[in-house]
mmCIF file of C-alpha atoms and ligand atoms in Angstrom:
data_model
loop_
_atom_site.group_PDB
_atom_site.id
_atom_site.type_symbol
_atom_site.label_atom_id
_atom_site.label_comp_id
_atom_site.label_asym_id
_atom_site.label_seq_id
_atom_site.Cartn_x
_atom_site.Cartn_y
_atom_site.Cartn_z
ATOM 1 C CA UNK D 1 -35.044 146.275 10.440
ATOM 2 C CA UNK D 2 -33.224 147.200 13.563
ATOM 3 C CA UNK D 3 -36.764 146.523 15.649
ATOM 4 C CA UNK D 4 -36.659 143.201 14.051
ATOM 5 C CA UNK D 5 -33.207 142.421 14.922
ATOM 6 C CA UNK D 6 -33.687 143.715 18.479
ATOM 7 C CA UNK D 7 -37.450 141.423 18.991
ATOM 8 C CA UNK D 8 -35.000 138.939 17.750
ATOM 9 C CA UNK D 9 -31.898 138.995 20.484
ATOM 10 C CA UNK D 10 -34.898 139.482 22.778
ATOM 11 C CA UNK D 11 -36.575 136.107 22.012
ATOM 12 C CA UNK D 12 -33.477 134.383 21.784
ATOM 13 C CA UNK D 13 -32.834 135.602 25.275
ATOM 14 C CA UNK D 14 -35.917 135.111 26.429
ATOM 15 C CA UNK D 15 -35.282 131.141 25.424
ATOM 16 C CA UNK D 16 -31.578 130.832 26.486
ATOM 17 C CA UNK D 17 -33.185 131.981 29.743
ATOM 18 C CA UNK D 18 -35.955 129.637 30.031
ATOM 19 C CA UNK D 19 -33.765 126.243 29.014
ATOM 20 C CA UNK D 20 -30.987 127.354 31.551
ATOM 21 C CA UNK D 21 -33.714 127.525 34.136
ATOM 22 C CA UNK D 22 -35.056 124.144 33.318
ATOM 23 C CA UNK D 23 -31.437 122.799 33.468
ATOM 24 C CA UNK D 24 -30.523 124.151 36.680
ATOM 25 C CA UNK D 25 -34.253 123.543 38.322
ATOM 26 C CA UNK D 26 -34.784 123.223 41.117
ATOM 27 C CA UNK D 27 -32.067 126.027 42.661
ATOM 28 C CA UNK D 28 -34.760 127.179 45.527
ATOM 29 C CA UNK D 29 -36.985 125.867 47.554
ATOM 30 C CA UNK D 30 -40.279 124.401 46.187
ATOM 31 C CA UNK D 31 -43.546 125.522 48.017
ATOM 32 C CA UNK D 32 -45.976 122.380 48.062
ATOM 33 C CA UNK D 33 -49.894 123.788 48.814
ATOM 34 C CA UNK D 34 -52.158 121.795 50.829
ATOM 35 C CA UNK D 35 -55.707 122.849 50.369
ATOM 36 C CA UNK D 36 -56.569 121.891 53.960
ATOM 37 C CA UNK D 37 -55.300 122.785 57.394
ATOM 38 C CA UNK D 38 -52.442 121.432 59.100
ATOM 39 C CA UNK D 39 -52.654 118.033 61.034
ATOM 40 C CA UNK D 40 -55.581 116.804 59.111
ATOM 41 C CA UNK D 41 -54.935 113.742 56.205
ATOM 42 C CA UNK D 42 -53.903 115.756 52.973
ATOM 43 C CA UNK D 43 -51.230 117.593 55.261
ATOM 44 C CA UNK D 44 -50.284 114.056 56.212
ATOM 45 C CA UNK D 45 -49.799 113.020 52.817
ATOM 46 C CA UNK D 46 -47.925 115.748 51.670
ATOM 47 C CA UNK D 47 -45.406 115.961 54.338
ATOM 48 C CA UNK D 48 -44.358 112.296 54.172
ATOM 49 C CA UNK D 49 -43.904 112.169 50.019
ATOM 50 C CA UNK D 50 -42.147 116.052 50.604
ATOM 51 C CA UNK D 51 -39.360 114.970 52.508
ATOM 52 C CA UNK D 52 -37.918 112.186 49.986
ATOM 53 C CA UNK D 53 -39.083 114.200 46.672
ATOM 54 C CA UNK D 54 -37.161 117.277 47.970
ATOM 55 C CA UNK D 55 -34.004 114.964 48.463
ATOM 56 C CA UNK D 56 -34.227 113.796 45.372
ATOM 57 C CA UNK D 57 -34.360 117.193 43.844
ATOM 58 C CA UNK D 58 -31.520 118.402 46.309
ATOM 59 C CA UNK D 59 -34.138 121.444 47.430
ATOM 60 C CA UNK D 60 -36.083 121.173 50.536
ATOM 61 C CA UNK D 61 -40.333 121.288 49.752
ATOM 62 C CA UNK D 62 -42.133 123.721 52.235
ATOM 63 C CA UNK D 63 -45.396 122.569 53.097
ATOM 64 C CA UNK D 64 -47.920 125.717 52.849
ATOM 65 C CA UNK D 65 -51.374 125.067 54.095
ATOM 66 C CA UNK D 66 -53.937 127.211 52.282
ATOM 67 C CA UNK D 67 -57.867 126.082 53.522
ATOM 68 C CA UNK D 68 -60.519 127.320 53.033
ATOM 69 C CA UNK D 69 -63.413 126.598 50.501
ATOM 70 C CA UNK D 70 -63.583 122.973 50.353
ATOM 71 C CA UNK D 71 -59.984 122.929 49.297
ATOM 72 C CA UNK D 72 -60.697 125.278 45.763
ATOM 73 C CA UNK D 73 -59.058 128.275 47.440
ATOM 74 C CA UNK D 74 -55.687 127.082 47.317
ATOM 75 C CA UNK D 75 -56.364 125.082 43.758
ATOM 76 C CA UNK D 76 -56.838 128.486 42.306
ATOM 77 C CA UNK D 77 -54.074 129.971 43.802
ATOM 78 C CA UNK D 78 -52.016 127.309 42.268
ATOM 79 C CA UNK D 79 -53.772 127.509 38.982
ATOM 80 C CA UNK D 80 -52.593 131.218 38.768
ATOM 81 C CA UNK D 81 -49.084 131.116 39.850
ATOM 82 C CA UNK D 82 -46.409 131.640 37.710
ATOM 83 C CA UNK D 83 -45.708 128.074 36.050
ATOM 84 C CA UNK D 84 -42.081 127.276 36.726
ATOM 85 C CA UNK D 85 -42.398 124.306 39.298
ATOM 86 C CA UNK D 86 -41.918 126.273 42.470
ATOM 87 C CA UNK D 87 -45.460 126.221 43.420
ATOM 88 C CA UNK D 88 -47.207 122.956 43.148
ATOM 89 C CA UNK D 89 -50.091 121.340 44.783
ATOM 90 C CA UNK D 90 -51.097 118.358 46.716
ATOM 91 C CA UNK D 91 -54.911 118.014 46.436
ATOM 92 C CA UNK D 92 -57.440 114.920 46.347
ATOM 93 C CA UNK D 93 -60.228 113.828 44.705
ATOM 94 C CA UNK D 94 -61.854 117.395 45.559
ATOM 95 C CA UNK D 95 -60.151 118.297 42.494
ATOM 96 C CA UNK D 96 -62.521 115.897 40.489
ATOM 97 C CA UNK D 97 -65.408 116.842 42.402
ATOM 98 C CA UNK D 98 -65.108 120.274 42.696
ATOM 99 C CA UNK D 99 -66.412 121.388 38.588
ATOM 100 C CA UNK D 100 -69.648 119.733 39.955
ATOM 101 C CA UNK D 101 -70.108 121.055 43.117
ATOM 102 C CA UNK D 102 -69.186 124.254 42.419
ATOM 103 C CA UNK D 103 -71.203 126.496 40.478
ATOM 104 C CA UNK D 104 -68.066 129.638 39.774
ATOM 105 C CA UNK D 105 -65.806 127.599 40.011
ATOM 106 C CA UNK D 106 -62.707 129.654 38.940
ATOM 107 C CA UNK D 107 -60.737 127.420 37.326
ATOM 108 C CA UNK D 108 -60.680 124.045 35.254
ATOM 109 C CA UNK D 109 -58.929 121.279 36.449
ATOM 110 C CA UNK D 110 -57.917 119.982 33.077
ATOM 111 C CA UNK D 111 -57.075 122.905 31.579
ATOM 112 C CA UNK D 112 -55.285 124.779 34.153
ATOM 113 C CA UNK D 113 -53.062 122.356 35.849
ATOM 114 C CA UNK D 114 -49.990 119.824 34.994
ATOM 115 C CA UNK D 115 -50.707 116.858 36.484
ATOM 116 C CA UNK D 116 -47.894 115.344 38.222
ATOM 117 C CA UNK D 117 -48.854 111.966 39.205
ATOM 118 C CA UNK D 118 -51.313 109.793 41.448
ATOM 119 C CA UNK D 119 -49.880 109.318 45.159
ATOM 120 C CA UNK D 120 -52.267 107.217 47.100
ATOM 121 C CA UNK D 121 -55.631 105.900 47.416
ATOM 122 C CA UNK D 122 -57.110 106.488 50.909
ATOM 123 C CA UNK D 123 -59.881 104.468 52.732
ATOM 124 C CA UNK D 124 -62.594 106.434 54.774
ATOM 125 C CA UNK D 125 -63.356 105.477 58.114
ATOM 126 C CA UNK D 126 -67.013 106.118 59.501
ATOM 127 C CA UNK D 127 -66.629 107.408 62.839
ATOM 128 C CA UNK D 128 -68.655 108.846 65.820
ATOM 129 C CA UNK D 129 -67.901 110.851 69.342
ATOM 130 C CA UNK D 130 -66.560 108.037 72.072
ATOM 131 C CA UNK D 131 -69.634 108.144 73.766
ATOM 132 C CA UNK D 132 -71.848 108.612 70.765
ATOM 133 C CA UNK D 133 -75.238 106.425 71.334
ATOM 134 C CA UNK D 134 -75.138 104.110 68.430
ATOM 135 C CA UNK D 135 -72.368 101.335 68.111
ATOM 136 C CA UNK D 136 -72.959 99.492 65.071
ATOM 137 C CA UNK D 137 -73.569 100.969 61.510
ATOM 138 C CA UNK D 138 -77.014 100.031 61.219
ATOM 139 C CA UNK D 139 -77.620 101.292 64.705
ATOM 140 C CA UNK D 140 -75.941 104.345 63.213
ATOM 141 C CA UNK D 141 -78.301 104.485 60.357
ATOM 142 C CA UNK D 142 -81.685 104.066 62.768
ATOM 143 C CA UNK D 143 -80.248 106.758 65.088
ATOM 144 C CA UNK D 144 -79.591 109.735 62.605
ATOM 145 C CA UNK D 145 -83.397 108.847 61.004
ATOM 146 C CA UNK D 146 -84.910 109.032 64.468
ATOM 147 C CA UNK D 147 -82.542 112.227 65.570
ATOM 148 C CA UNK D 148 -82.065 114.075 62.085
ATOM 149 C CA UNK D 149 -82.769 117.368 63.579
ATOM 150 C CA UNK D 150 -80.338 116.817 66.486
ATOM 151 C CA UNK D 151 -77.253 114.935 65.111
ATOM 152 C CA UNK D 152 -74.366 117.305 63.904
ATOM 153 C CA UNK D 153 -71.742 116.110 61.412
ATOM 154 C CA UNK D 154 -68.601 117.258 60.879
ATOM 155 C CA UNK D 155 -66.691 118.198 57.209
ATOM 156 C CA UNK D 156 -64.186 120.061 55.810
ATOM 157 C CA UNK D 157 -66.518 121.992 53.487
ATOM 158 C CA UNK D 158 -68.064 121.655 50.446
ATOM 159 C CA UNK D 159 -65.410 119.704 48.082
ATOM 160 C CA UNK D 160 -63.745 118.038 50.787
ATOM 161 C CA UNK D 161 -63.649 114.259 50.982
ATOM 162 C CA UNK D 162 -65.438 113.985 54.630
ATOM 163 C CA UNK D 163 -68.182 116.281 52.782
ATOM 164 C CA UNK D 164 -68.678 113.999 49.520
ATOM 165 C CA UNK D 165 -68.676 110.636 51.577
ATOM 166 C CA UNK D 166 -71.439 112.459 54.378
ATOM 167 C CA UNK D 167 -73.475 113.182 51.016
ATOM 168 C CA UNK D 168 -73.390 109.459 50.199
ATOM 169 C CA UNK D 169 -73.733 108.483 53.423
ATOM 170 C CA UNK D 170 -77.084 111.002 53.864
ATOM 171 C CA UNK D 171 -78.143 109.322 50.158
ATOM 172 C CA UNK D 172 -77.549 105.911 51.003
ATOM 173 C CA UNK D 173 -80.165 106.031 53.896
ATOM 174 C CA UNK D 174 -82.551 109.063 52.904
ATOM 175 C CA UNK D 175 -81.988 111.535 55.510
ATOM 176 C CA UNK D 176 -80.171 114.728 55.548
ATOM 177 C CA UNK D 177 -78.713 116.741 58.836
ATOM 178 C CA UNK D 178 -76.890 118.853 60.229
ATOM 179 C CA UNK D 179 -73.472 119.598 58.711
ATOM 180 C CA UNK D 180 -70.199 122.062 60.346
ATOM 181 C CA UNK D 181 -67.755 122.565 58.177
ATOM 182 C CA UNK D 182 -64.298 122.825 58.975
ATOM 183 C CA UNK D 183 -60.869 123.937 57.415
ATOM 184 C CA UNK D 184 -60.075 120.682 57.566
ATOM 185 C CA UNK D 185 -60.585 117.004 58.795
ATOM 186 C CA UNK D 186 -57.878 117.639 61.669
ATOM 187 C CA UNK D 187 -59.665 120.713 63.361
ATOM 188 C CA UNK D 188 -62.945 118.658 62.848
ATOM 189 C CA UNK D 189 -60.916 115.588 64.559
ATOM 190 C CA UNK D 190 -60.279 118.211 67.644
ATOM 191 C CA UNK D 191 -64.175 118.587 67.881
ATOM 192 C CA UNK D 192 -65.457 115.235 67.967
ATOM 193 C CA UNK D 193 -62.934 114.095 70.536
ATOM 194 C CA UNK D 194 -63.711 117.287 72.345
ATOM 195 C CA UNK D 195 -67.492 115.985 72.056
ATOM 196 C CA UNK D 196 -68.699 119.275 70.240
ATOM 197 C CA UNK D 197 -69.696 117.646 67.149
ATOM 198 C CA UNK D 198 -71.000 113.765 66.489
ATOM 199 C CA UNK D 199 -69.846 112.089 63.627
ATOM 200 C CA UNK D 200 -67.499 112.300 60.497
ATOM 201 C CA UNK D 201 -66.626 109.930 57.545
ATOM 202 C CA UNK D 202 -62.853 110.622 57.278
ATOM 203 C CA UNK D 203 -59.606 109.569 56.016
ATOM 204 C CA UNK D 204 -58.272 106.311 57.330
ATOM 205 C CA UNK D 205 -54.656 108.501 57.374
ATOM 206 C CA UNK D 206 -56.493 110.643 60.150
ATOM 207 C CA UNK D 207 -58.385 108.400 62.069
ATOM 208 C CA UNK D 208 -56.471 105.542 62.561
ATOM 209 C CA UNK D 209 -54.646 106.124 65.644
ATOM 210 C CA UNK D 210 -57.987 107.426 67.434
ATOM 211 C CA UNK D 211 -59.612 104.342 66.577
ATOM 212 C CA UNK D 212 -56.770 102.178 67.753
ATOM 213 C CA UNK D 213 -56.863 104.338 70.814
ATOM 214 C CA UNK D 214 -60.392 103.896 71.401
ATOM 215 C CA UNK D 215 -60.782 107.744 71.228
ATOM 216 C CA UNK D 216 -63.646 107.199 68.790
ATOM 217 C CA UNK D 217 -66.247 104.820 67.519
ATOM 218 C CA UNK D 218 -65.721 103.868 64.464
ATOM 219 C CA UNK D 219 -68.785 102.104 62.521
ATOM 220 C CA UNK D 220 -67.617 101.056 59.122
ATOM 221 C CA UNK D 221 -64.550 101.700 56.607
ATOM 222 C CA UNK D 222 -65.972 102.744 53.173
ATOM 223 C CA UNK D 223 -64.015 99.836 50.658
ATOM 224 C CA UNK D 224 -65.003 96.671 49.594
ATOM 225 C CA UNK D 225 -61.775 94.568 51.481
ATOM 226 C CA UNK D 226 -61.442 95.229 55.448
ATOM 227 C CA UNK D 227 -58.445 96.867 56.292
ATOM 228 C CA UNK D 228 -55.226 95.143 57.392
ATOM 229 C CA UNK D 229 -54.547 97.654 60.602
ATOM 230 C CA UNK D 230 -58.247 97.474 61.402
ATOM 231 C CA UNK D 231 -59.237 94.437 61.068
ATOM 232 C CA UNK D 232 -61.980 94.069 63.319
ATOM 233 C CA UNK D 233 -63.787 96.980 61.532
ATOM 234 C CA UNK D 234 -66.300 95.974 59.195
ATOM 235 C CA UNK D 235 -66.758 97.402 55.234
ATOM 236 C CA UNK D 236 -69.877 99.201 54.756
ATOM 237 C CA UNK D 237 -71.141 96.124 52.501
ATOM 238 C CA UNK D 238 -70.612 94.164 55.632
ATOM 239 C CA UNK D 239 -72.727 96.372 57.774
ATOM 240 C CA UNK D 240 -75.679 96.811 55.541
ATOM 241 C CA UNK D 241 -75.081 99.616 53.077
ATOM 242 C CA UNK D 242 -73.135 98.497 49.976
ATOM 243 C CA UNK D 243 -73.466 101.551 47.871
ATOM 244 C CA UNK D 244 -71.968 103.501 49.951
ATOM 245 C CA UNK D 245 -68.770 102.990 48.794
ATOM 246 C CA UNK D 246 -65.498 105.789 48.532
ATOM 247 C CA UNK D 247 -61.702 106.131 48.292
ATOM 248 C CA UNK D 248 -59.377 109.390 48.514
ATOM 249 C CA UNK D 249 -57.398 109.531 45.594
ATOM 250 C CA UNK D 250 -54.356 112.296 45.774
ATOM 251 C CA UNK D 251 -52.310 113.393 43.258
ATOM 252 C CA UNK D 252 -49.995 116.180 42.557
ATOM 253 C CA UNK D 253 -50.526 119.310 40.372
ATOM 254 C CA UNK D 254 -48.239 122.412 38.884
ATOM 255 C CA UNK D 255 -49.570 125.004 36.783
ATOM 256 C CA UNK D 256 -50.769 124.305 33.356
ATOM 257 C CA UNK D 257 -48.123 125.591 31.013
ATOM 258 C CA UNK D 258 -45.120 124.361 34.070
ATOM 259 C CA UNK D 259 -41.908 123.115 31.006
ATOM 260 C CA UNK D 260 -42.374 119.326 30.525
ATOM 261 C CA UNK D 261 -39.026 118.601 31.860
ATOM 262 C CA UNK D 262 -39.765 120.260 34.825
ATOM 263 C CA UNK D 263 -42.445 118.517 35.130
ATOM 264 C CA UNK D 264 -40.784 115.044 34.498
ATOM 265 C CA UNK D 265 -38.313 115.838 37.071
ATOM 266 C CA UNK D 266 -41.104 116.411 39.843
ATOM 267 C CA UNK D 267 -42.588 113.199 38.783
ATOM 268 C CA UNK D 268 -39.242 111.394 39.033
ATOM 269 C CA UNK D 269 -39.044 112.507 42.643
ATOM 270 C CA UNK D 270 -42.608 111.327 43.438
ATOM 271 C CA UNK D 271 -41.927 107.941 42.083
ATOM 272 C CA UNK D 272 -38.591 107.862 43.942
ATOM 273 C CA UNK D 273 -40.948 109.179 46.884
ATOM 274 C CA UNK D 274 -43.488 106.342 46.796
ATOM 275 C CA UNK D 275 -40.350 103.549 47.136
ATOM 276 C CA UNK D 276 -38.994 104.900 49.820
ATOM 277 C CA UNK D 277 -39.527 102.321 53.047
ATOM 278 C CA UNK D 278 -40.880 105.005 55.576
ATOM 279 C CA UNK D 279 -43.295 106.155 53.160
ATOM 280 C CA UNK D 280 -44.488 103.041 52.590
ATOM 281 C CA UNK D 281 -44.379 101.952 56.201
ATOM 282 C CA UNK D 282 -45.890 104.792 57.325
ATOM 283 C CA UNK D 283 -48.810 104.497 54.894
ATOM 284 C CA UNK D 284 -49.775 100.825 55.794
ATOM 285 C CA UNK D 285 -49.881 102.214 59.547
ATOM 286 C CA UNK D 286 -52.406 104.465 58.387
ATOM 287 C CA UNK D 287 -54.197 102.491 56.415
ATOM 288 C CA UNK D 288 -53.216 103.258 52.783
ATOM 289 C CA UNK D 289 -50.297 102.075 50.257
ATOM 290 C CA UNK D 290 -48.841 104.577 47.358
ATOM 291 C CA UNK D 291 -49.827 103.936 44.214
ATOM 292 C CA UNK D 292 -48.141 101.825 41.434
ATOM 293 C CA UNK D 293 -45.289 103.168 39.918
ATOM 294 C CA UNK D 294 -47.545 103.344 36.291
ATOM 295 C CA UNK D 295 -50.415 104.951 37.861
ATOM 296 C CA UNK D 296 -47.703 107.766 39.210
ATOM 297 C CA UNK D 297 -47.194 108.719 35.928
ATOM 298 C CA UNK D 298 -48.321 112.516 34.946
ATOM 299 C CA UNK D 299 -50.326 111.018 31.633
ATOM 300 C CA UNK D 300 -51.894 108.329 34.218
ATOM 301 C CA UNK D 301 -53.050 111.208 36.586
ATOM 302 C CA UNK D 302 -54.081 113.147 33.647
ATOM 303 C CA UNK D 303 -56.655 110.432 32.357
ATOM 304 C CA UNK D 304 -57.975 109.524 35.992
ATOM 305 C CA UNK D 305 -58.613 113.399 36.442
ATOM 306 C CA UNK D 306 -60.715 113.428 33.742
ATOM 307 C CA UNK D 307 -62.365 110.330 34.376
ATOM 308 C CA UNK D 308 -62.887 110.830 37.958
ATOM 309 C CA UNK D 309 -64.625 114.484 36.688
ATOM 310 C CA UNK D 310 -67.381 112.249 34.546
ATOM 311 C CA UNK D 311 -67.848 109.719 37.265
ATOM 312 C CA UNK D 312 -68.948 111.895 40.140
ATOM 313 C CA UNK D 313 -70.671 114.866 37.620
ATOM 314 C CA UNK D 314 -73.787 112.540 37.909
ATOM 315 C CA UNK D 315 -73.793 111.300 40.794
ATOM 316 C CA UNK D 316 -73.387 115.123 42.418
ATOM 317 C CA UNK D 317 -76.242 116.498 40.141
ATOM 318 C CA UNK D 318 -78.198 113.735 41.684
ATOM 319 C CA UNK D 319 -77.625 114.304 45.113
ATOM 320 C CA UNK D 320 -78.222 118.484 44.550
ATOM 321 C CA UNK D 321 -75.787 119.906 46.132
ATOM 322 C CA UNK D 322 -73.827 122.914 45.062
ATOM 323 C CA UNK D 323 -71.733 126.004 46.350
ATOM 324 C CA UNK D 324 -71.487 129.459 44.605
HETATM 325 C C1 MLT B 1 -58.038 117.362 55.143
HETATM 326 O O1 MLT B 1 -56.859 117.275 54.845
HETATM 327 O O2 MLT B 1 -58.424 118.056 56.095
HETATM 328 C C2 MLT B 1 -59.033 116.537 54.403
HETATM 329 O O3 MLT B 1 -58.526 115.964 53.257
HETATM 330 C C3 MLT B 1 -60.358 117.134 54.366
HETATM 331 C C4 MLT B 1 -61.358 116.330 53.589
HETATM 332 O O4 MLT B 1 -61.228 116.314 52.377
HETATM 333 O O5 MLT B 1 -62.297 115.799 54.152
#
């Protein structure tokens, strides 16, 4: 009897302790994982909706850039940390990819993360070395047939964005070559205007001001409307290939079993986040726009997750590519 009563004064502890922690949350700092390295597009992303969310939630969010492994390494880290809303992750369609792709995968998307909410949909740009031979897409496409054991392109690993669209674009015309991966689109950025590597399909939020700047060549951007800062660059439909087709979607994740009111409050910050006039400013000058308010909801994230998962299973399967 006295066991019982003392299990009892436990639980009731135990729960007095978890509601005052969702009441006072957040009193610390929030960590915010990027599965990439710093400087690149995801990083990008993160930084500009952490600022406003942690004002919201009176707490500042420190960006913490985990790469490595196409962007699962720091997924799984996230998956396994204790689920309380101090740990959450910013992560991109890799996370929808990623079941496919890899074959040990350590953890399931939908089972082992809160979804947060959808952030923004990001345009890829198809770009080249400055003084890359080819200058138009179908140029492009001719070059890489008649060079495939020369030509070197640049990703950020298997799971990564710039590694899904170079597997669409090597589809689209036949031909496979030679791929570096990177920890990320912004070291891989260093490299091709550095002239050590010749081509990369990557986020319009990194690529923009080298293609205003001339830095690059840019052959295509991967969506069916031209974009509004680069309007003189043509869609892939445009230049010849209209299959090849592909957006980065990002959304935000915290660890499955994270208290649903915690979790509402971190979505109330994104959505505060995705108003704010220097996020959305910033954005268009890179090419992208946050989402609508209903698609940053954490049941709207939820469903595109698992959505997104059935719509590239597929196509990956198809193309044959896989990591252990
Ligand atoms: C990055 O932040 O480096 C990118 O999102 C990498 C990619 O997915 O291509």
């Amino acid at each position: 009897m006295k066991r019982v009563s003392l299990l009892c004064a436990a639980a009731a502890t135990f729960l007095a302790g978890t509601a005052l922690a969702q009441e006072t949350f957040p009193n610390q700092p929030i960590t915010m994982l990027v599965p990439f390295a710093a400087g690149g597009p995801t990083d990008t992303v993160a930084r500009l909706v952490a600022e406003p969310m942690g004002k919201v939630l009176g707490q500042q969010i420190v960006i913490q850039n985990v790469a490595g492994a196409g962007g699962t390494l720091a997924a799984g880290q996230v998956a396994k940390a204790s689920p309380d809303g101090y740990t959450i992750l910013m992560h991109h369609i890799g996370m929808s990819t990623a079941p496919t792709l890899y074959r040990n995968l350590e953890y399931n998307p939908v089972d082992a993360f809160e979804t947060l909410g959808l952030v923004t949909n990001v345009p890829m740009t198809l770009i080249a070395r400055k003084d890359f031979e080819p200058n138009t897409l179908q140029e492009l496409v001719d070059y890489v047939k008649a060079n495939k054991d020369e030509v070197v392109y640049a990703n950020a690993g298997i799971g990564a964005a710039s590694h899904l669209c170079g597997m669409l674009f090597m589809n689209a015309i036949d031909t496979a070559v030679t791929t570096v991966p990177y920890k990320g689109t912004g070291p891989a950025m260093t490299d091709i205007l550095a002239g050590e590597v010749d081509f990369m399909c990557d986020q319009s939020t990194n690529t923009t001001g080298q293609i205003k700047g001339g830095e690059v060549k840019v052959y295509a951007v991967t969506t069916p409307a031209r974009l509004g800062n680069l309007p003189d660059v043509p869609t892939t439909a445009e230049a010849g290939l209209p299959d090849f087709q592909v957006g980065v979607w990002h959304g935000l994740y915290a660890p499955k079993g994270t208290d649903p009111a915690t979790v509402e409050k971190i979505n109330a910050a994104l959505q505060t986040a995705l108003k704010d006039v220097t996020v959305i400013e910033r954005f268009a000058d890179l090419g992208t726009a946050p989402v609508a308010a209903e698609e940053a909801t954490s049941a709207a994230h939820r469903d595109y997750l698992a959505a997104q998962i059935a719509l590239w299973k597929p196509i990956i399967e198809k193309a044959g590519v896989f990591a252990d």
